[in-house]
Amino acid sequence: MDEVEVVVAHSERATLRVGDVFLKVDADQARVDAEVEAMSRAPVPTPEVLWRKPPVLAIAAVPGTTLGRLGGPSTGSSAAWAAAGAVIRELHDAPPPPRPGRAGRSVVALAAELDDECALLVTNDLLPSDLVTRNRRVAEAALRPWTPAFTHGDLQIAHVFVDGDDEVTGIIDWSEAGRGDALYDLATFTLGHEEHLDDVLAGYGTDVDLDVIHAWWSLRSLLSVRWLIEHGFDPFAPGCEVDVLRSRV
């Protein structure tokens, strides 16, 4: 019998691996429905859905390896990062889904959430006020009108699998997918790996506003720190969210 590996687990959801099968346990069926729908619509490689029995979704493992992880070294070549950029562009060029995703929050709602979170970070002594203030100013550039695209919404490098230097074999974890800002995906993918941004954009194949990418790095990190701490993760680990915020100062 294969061992059961806990891939990630917190109060909202858990993912287990048994051999070549991933079991995603999520009490929010709307989120699971959105994930399955997004995978069926996406014009890029996604995992095969094996079966569903609420609250469990079973999907097949995808071949290949990831390009690395936040807080760790990159294991992929420049060509592999560029290949990922090209596939991300394919996703963004596809007709967007009808529902908004994580990257599709309104500018007004996002600004209000950001202001509240920045206040809590300082009030609870989680981060120095000058660090929060500086990154809040940087984040302002992300709060602008954008053209809706088909976005993944949680495009961490750990969610993109490649084989060799030029083939993306699968993108996993689509629960936050939907209509949204394409630059949010690009920023999430390169978070903590700024050295590969040029590679990704070379594959993406179009000019983007780098100030907006930098803004999303700050904004995403500011919104994540407290949630990560409360759910047992460490945003202060080397190369993770707090280091990303420090790099903007």
mmCIF file of C-alpha atoms in Angstrom:
data_model
loop_
_atom_site.group_PDB
_atom_site.id
_atom_site.type_symbol
_atom_site.label_atom_id
_atom_site.label_comp_id
_atom_site.label_asym_id
_atom_site.label_seq_id
_atom_site.Cartn_x
_atom_site.Cartn_y
_atom_site.Cartn_z
ATOM 1 C CA MET A 1 0.000 0.000 0.000
ATOM 2 C CA ASP A 2 1.294 3.475 -0.878
ATOM 3 C CA GLU A 3 2.021 5.836 1.961
ATOM 4 C CA VAL A 4 -0.257 8.825 2.482
ATOM 5 C CA GLU A 5 1.609 12.107 2.087
ATOM 6 C CA VAL A 6 0.100 15.306 3.458
ATOM 7 C CA VAL A 7 0.870 17.873 0.768
ATOM 8 C CA VAL A 8 -0.829 20.804 2.479
ATOM 9 C CA ALA A 9 -3.377 21.042 5.262
ATOM 10 C CA HIS A 10 -5.077 23.904 7.062
ATOM 11 C CA SER A 11 -8.551 24.773 8.319
ATOM 12 C CA GLU A 12 -9.954 25.520 4.851
ATOM 13 C CA ARG A 13 -8.782 22.483 2.887
ATOM 14 C CA ALA A 14 -6.292 19.623 2.760
ATOM 15 C CA THR A 15 -4.504 17.817 -0.044
ATOM 16 C CA LEU A 16 -3.187 14.269 0.331
ATOM 17 C CA ARG A 17 -1.122 12.190 -2.080
ATOM 18 C CA VAL A 18 -1.496 8.418 -2.334
ATOM 19 C CA GLY A 19 0.756 7.068 -5.061
ATOM 20 C CA ASP A 20 -0.155 8.856 -8.284
ATOM 21 C CA VAL A 21 -3.466 10.173 -6.963
ATOM 22 C CA PHE A 22 -4.080 13.455 -5.165
ATOM 23 C CA LEU A 23 -7.092 13.692 -2.861
ATOM 24 C CA LYS A 24 -8.313 17.234 -2.254
ATOM 25 C CA VAL A 25 -10.648 17.618 0.710
ATOM 26 C CA ASP A 26 -12.596 20.870 0.688
ATOM 27 C CA ALA A 27 -15.804 21.603 2.576
ATOM 28 C CA ASP A 28 -16.588 24.464 0.159
ATOM 29 C CA GLN A 29 -18.214 22.658 -2.765
ATOM 30 C CA ALA A 30 -18.574 25.897 -4.722
ATOM 31 C CA ARG A 31 -14.789 26.182 -4.709
ATOM 32 C CA VAL A 32 -14.409 22.600 -5.928
ATOM 33 C CA ASP A 33 -17.018 23.174 -8.641
ATOM 34 C CA ALA A 34 -15.111 26.262 -9.781
ATOM 35 C CA GLU A 35 -11.858 24.307 -9.893
ATOM 36 C CA VAL A 36 -13.278 21.498 -12.016
ATOM 37 C CA GLU A 37 -14.953 23.957 -14.377
ATOM 38 C CA ALA A 38 -11.750 25.983 -14.766
ATOM 39 C CA MET A 39 -9.712 22.878 -15.614
ATOM 40 C CA SER A 40 -12.265 21.896 -18.251
ATOM 41 C CA ARG A 41 -12.063 25.342 -19.860
ATOM 42 C CA ALA A 42 -8.309 25.964 -19.636
ATOM 43 C CA PRO A 43 -6.418 25.547 -22.949
ATOM 44 C CA VAL A 44 -3.301 24.370 -21.102
ATOM 45 C CA PRO A 45 -2.286 21.013 -19.549
ATOM 46 C CA THR A 46 -4.255 20.257 -16.358
ATOM 47 C CA PRO A 47 -4.599 17.172 -14.139
ATOM 48 C CA GLU A 48 -7.105 14.473 -15.045
ATOM 49 C CA VAL A 49 -10.141 14.417 -12.745
ATOM 50 C CA LEU A 50 -10.518 10.782 -11.650
ATOM 51 C CA TRP A 51 -13.641 11.040 -9.510
ATOM 52 C CA ARG A 52 -15.601 13.285 -7.148
ATOM 53 C CA LYS A 53 -17.361 12.320 -3.944
ATOM 54 C CA PRO A 54 -17.975 15.461 -1.858
ATOM 55 C CA PRO A 55 -16.057 16.698 -0.025
ATOM 56 C CA VAL A 56 -13.264 14.834 -1.893
ATOM 57 C CA LEU A 57 -11.914 15.471 -5.378
ATOM 58 C CA ALA A 58 -9.473 12.894 -6.788
ATOM 59 C CA ILE A 59 -7.079 13.971 -9.523
ATOM 60 C CA ALA A 60 -4.159 12.257 -11.214
ATOM 61 C CA ALA A 61 -0.594 13.379 -10.646
ATOM 62 C CA VAL A 62 0.996 15.215 -13.548
ATOM 63 C CA PRO A 63 4.435 14.212 -14.877
ATOM 64 C CA GLY A 64 7.503 16.395 -14.605
ATOM 65 C CA THR A 65 8.855 18.573 -11.827
ATOM 66 C CA THR A 66 8.236 22.092 -10.582
ATOM 67 C CA LEU A 67 10.578 25.000 -11.201
ATOM 68 C CA GLY A 68 11.165 25.333 -7.474
ATOM 69 C CA ARG A 69 9.262 26.819 -4.579
ATOM 70 C CA LEU A 70 8.926 30.090 -2.719
ATOM 71 C CA GLY A 71 11.804 30.364 -0.271
ATOM 72 C CA GLY A 72 13.903 27.793 -2.117
ATOM 73 C CA PRO A 73 16.262 27.803 -5.080
ATOM 74 C CA SER A 74 14.998 27.632 -8.635
ATOM 75 C CA THR A 75 15.564 24.207 -10.166
ATOM 76 C CA GLY A 76 14.570 25.156 -13.704
ATOM 77 C CA SER A 77 16.590 26.556 -16.597
ATOM 78 C CA SER A 78 15.924 29.930 -18.219
ATOM 79 C CA ALA A 79 14.362 28.041 -21.146
ATOM 80 C CA ALA A 80 11.966 26.228 -18.799
ATOM 81 C CA TRP A 81 10.873 29.509 -17.222
ATOM 82 C CA ALA A 82 10.324 30.945 -20.700
ATOM 83 C CA ALA A 83 8.270 27.881 -21.676
ATOM 84 C CA ALA A 84 6.103 28.483 -18.615
ATOM 85 C CA GLY A 85 5.678 32.101 -19.659
ATOM 86 C CA ALA A 86 4.449 31.002 -23.093
ATOM 87 C CA VAL A 87 1.855 28.648 -21.577
ATOM 88 C CA ILE A 88 0.670 31.347 -19.188
ATOM 89 C CA ARG A 89 0.125 33.598 -22.202
ATOM 90 C CA GLU A 90 -1.996 30.846 -23.833
ATOM 91 C CA LEU A 91 -4.166 30.799 -20.722
ATOM 92 C CA HIS A 92 -4.537 34.569 -20.598
ATOM 93 C CA ASP A 93 -5.472 34.725 -24.301
ATOM 94 C CA ALA A 94 -8.323 32.223 -23.862
ATOM 95 C CA PRO A 95 -11.936 33.413 -23.413
ATOM 96 C CA PRO A 96 -12.261 34.263 -19.704
ATOM 97 C CA PRO A 97 -14.711 32.293 -17.536
ATOM 98 C CA PRO A 98 -17.941 34.022 -16.483
ATOM 99 C CA ARG A 99 -17.077 34.112 -12.789
ATOM 100 C CA PRO A 100 -14.440 36.381 -11.225
ATOM 101 C CA GLY A 101 -11.443 34.633 -9.695
ATOM 102 C CA ARG A 102 -8.933 35.531 -7.003
ATOM 103 C CA ALA A 103 -7.204 37.846 -9.463
ATOM 104 C CA GLY A 104 -10.500 39.526 -10.321
ATOM 105 C CA ARG A 105 -11.380 41.375 -7.148
ATOM 106 C CA SER A 106 -12.578 44.929 -7.751
ATOM 107 C CA VAL A 107 -10.101 47.752 -7.250
ATOM 108 C CA VAL A 108 -12.338 49.322 -4.583
ATOM 109 C CA ALA A 109 -12.689 46.093 -2.594
ATOM 110 C CA LEU A 110 -8.996 45.298 -2.944
ATOM 111 C CA ALA A 111 -7.923 48.764 -1.749
ATOM 112 C CA ALA A 112 -10.189 48.497 1.297
ATOM 113 C CA GLU A 113 -8.864 45.009 2.125
ATOM 114 C CA LEU A 114 -5.293 46.223 1.733
ATOM 115 C CA ASP A 115 -5.818 49.218 4.021
ATOM 116 C CA ASP A 116 -7.417 47.038 6.702
ATOM 117 C CA GLU A 117 -4.652 44.436 6.477
ATOM 118 C CA CYS A 118 -1.863 47.018 6.654
ATOM 119 C CA ALA A 119 -3.429 48.480 9.793
ATOM 120 C CA LEU A 120 -3.629 45.028 11.414
ATOM 121 C CA LEU A 121 -0.013 44.193 10.532
ATOM 122 C CA VAL A 122 1.165 47.305 12.371
ATOM 123 C CA THR A 123 -1.324 47.173 15.261
ATOM 124 C CA ASN A 124 -0.466 43.543 15.998
ATOM 125 C CA ASP A 125 3.303 44.225 15.756
ATOM 126 C CA LEU A 126 3.708 41.705 12.963
ATOM 127 C CA LEU A 127 5.704 44.038 10.719
ATOM 128 C CA PRO A 128 7.432 47.428 11.195
ATOM 129 C CA SER A 129 5.263 50.365 10.191
ATOM 130 C CA ASP A 130 7.853 51.772 7.771
ATOM 131 C CA LEU A 131 8.041 48.450 5.908
ATOM 132 C CA VAL A 132 4.256 48.304 5.627
ATOM 133 C CA THR A 133 3.960 51.964 4.576
ATOM 134 C CA ARG A 134 6.609 51.657 1.874
ATOM 135 C CA ASN A 135 5.054 48.523 0.387
ATOM 136 C CA ARG A 136 1.560 50.017 0.578
ATOM 137 C CA ARG A 137 2.825 52.841 -1.634
ATOM 138 C CA VAL A 138 4.402 50.368 -4.066
ATOM 139 C CA ALA A 139 1.165 48.339 -4.130
ATOM 140 C CA GLU A 140 -0.822 51.351 -5.299
ATOM 141 C CA ALA A 141 0.263 50.739 -8.917
ATOM 142 C CA ALA A 142 -1.738 47.484 -9.009
ATOM 143 C CA LEU A 143 -4.969 49.323 -8.202
ATOM 144 C CA ARG A 144 -5.883 50.346 -11.736
ATOM 145 C CA PRO A 145 -8.297 49.272 -14.486
ATOM 146 C CA TRP A 146 -7.408 46.016 -16.247
ATOM 147 C CA THR A 147 -8.717 43.950 -19.144
ATOM 148 C CA PRO A 148 -10.324 40.694 -17.921
ATOM 149 C CA ALA A 149 -8.308 37.581 -18.740
ATOM 150 C CA PHE A 150 -8.554 33.864 -17.950
ATOM 151 C CA THR A 151 -6.460 33.771 -14.772
ATOM 152 C CA HIS A 152 -5.332 30.896 -12.566
ATOM 153 C CA GLY A 153 -5.428 33.025 -9.420
ATOM 154 C CA ASP A 154 -2.847 31.060 -7.412
ATOM 155 C CA LEU A 155 -0.070 30.510 -9.936
ATOM 156 C CA GLN A 156 2.752 29.693 -7.548
ATOM 157 C CA ILE A 157 5.782 28.035 -9.133
ATOM 158 C CA ALA A 158 4.950 24.915 -7.107
ATOM 159 C CA HIS A 159 1.761 24.622 -9.187
ATOM 160 C CA VAL A 160 3.486 24.494 -12.586
ATOM 161 C CA PHE A 161 5.196 21.268 -13.754
ATOM 162 C CA VAL A 162 7.723 21.039 -16.577
ATOM 163 C CA ASP A 163 9.599 18.244 -18.317
ATOM 164 C CA GLY A 164 13.021 19.261 -19.588
ATOM 165 C CA ASP A 165 13.523 22.775 -20.892
ATOM 166 C CA ASP A 166 10.550 23.304 -23.141
ATOM 167 C CA GLU A 167 7.445 21.355 -22.114
ATOM 168 C CA VAL A 168 4.917 22.359 -19.483
ATOM 169 C CA THR A 169 3.237 19.106 -18.467
ATOM 170 C CA GLY A 170 0.601 20.415 -16.102
ATOM 171 C CA ILE A 171 -0.734 23.266 -13.991
ATOM 172 C CA ILE A 172 -2.507 22.262 -10.774
ATOM 173 C CA ASP A 173 -4.738 23.837 -8.075
ATOM 174 C CA TRP A 174 -7.359 25.835 -10.002
ATOM 175 C CA SER A 175 -9.691 26.673 -7.122
ATOM 176 C CA GLU A 176 -8.997 30.425 -7.403
ATOM 177 C CA ALA A 177 -9.329 30.588 -11.209
ATOM 178 C CA GLY A 178 -11.630 32.945 -13.086
ATOM 179 C CA ARG A 179 -11.769 36.344 -14.744
ATOM 180 C CA GLY A 180 -8.989 38.568 -13.486
ATOM 181 C CA ASP A 181 -5.888 40.675 -13.959
ATOM 182 C CA ALA A 182 -3.282 38.796 -16.015
ATOM 183 C CA LEU A 183 -0.416 40.590 -14.282
ATOM 184 C CA TYR A 184 -1.524 39.118 -10.954
ATOM 185 C CA ASP A 185 -0.708 35.652 -12.323
ATOM 186 C CA LEU A 186 2.683 36.759 -13.653
ATOM 187 C CA ALA A 187 3.555 38.373 -10.330
ATOM 188 C CA THR A 188 2.454 35.324 -8.341
ATOM 189 C CA PHE A 189 4.507 33.018 -10.551
ATOM 190 C CA THR A 190 7.687 35.089 -10.123
ATOM 191 C CA LEU A 191 7.181 35.999 -6.446
ATOM 192 C CA GLY A 192 10.492 35.513 -4.661
ATOM 193 C CA HIS A 193 12.238 34.655 -7.942
ATOM 194 C CA GLU A 194 12.712 38.086 -9.471
ATOM 195 C CA GLU A 195 15.818 36.835 -11.265
ATOM 196 C CA HIS A 196 13.598 34.836 -13.650
ATOM 197 C CA LEU A 197 11.089 37.576 -14.478
ATOM 198 C CA ASP A 198 12.850 38.418 -17.755
ATOM 199 C CA ASP A 199 12.805 34.735 -18.763
ATOM 200 C CA VAL A 200 9.078 34.459 -18.081
ATOM 201 C CA LEU A 201 8.311 37.657 -19.991
ATOM 202 C CA ALA A 202 10.435 36.494 -22.936
ATOM 203 C CA GLY A 203 8.185 33.447 -23.211
ATOM 204 C CA TYR A 204 5.047 35.474 -22.499
ATOM 205 C CA GLY A 205 5.855 37.491 -25.587
ATOM 206 C CA THR A 206 4.364 40.911 -24.909
ATOM 207 C CA ASP A 207 5.328 44.034 -23.010
ATOM 208 C CA VAL A 208 3.991 44.342 -19.480
ATOM 209 C CA ASP A 209 4.133 47.154 -16.955
ATOM 210 C CA LEU A 210 6.919 46.163 -14.567
ATOM 211 C CA ASP A 211 5.723 48.653 -11.950
ATOM 212 C CA VAL A 212 2.456 46.707 -11.772
ATOM 213 C CA ILE A 213 4.308 43.405 -11.372
ATOM 214 C CA HIS A 214 6.325 44.917 -8.511
ATOM 215 C CA ALA A 215 3.118 46.307 -7.041
ATOM 216 C CA TRP A 216 1.465 42.891 -7.047
ATOM 217 C CA TRP A 217 4.510 41.410 -5.302
ATOM 218 C CA SER A 218 4.027 43.907 -2.476
ATOM 219 C CA LEU A 219 0.243 43.690 -2.422
ATOM 220 C CA ARG A 220 0.074 39.897 -2.443
ATOM 221 C CA SER A 221 2.701 39.656 0.306
ATOM 222 C CA LEU A 222 1.005 42.248 2.522
ATOM 223 C CA LEU A 223 -2.303 40.384 2.250
ATOM 224 C CA SER A 224 -0.690 37.002 2.934
ATOM 225 C CA VAL A 225 1.500 37.524 6.013
ATOM 226 C CA ARG A 226 -1.156 37.403 8.729
ATOM 227 C CA TRP A 227 -3.125 34.558 7.052
ATOM 228 C CA LEU A 228 0.037 32.469 6.737
ATOM 229 C CA ILE A 229 0.942 32.940 10.392
ATOM 230 C CA GLU A 230 -2.583 32.067 11.542
ATOM 231 C CA HIS A 231 -2.588 28.880 9.434
ATOM 232 C CA GLY A 232 0.765 27.537 10.580
ATOM 233 C CA PHE A 233 3.041 28.765 7.783
ATOM 234 C CA ASP A 234 6.136 30.964 8.098
ATOM 235 C CA PRO A 235 6.227 34.093 5.899
ATOM 236 C CA PHE A 236 9.462 35.117 7.702
ATOM 237 C CA ALA A 237 11.408 32.145 6.279
ATOM 238 C CA PRO A 238 14.292 33.165 3.985
ATOM 239 C CA GLY A 239 13.083 34.128 0.520
ATOM 240 C CA CYS A 240 9.410 34.187 1.500
ATOM 241 C CA GLU A 241 6.835 36.981 1.761
ATOM 242 C CA VAL A 242 8.570 39.178 4.353
ATOM 243 C CA ASP A 243 11.821 39.057 2.410
ATOM 244 C CA VAL A 244 9.867 40.034 -0.712
ATOM 245 C CA LEU A 245 8.542 43.068 1.183
ATOM 246 C CA ARG A 246 12.023 43.961 2.396
ATOM 247 C CA SER A 247 13.359 43.809 -1.169
ATOM 248 C CA ARG A 248 10.978 46.625 -2.157
ATOM 249 C CA VAL A 249 12.567 49.019 0.412
#
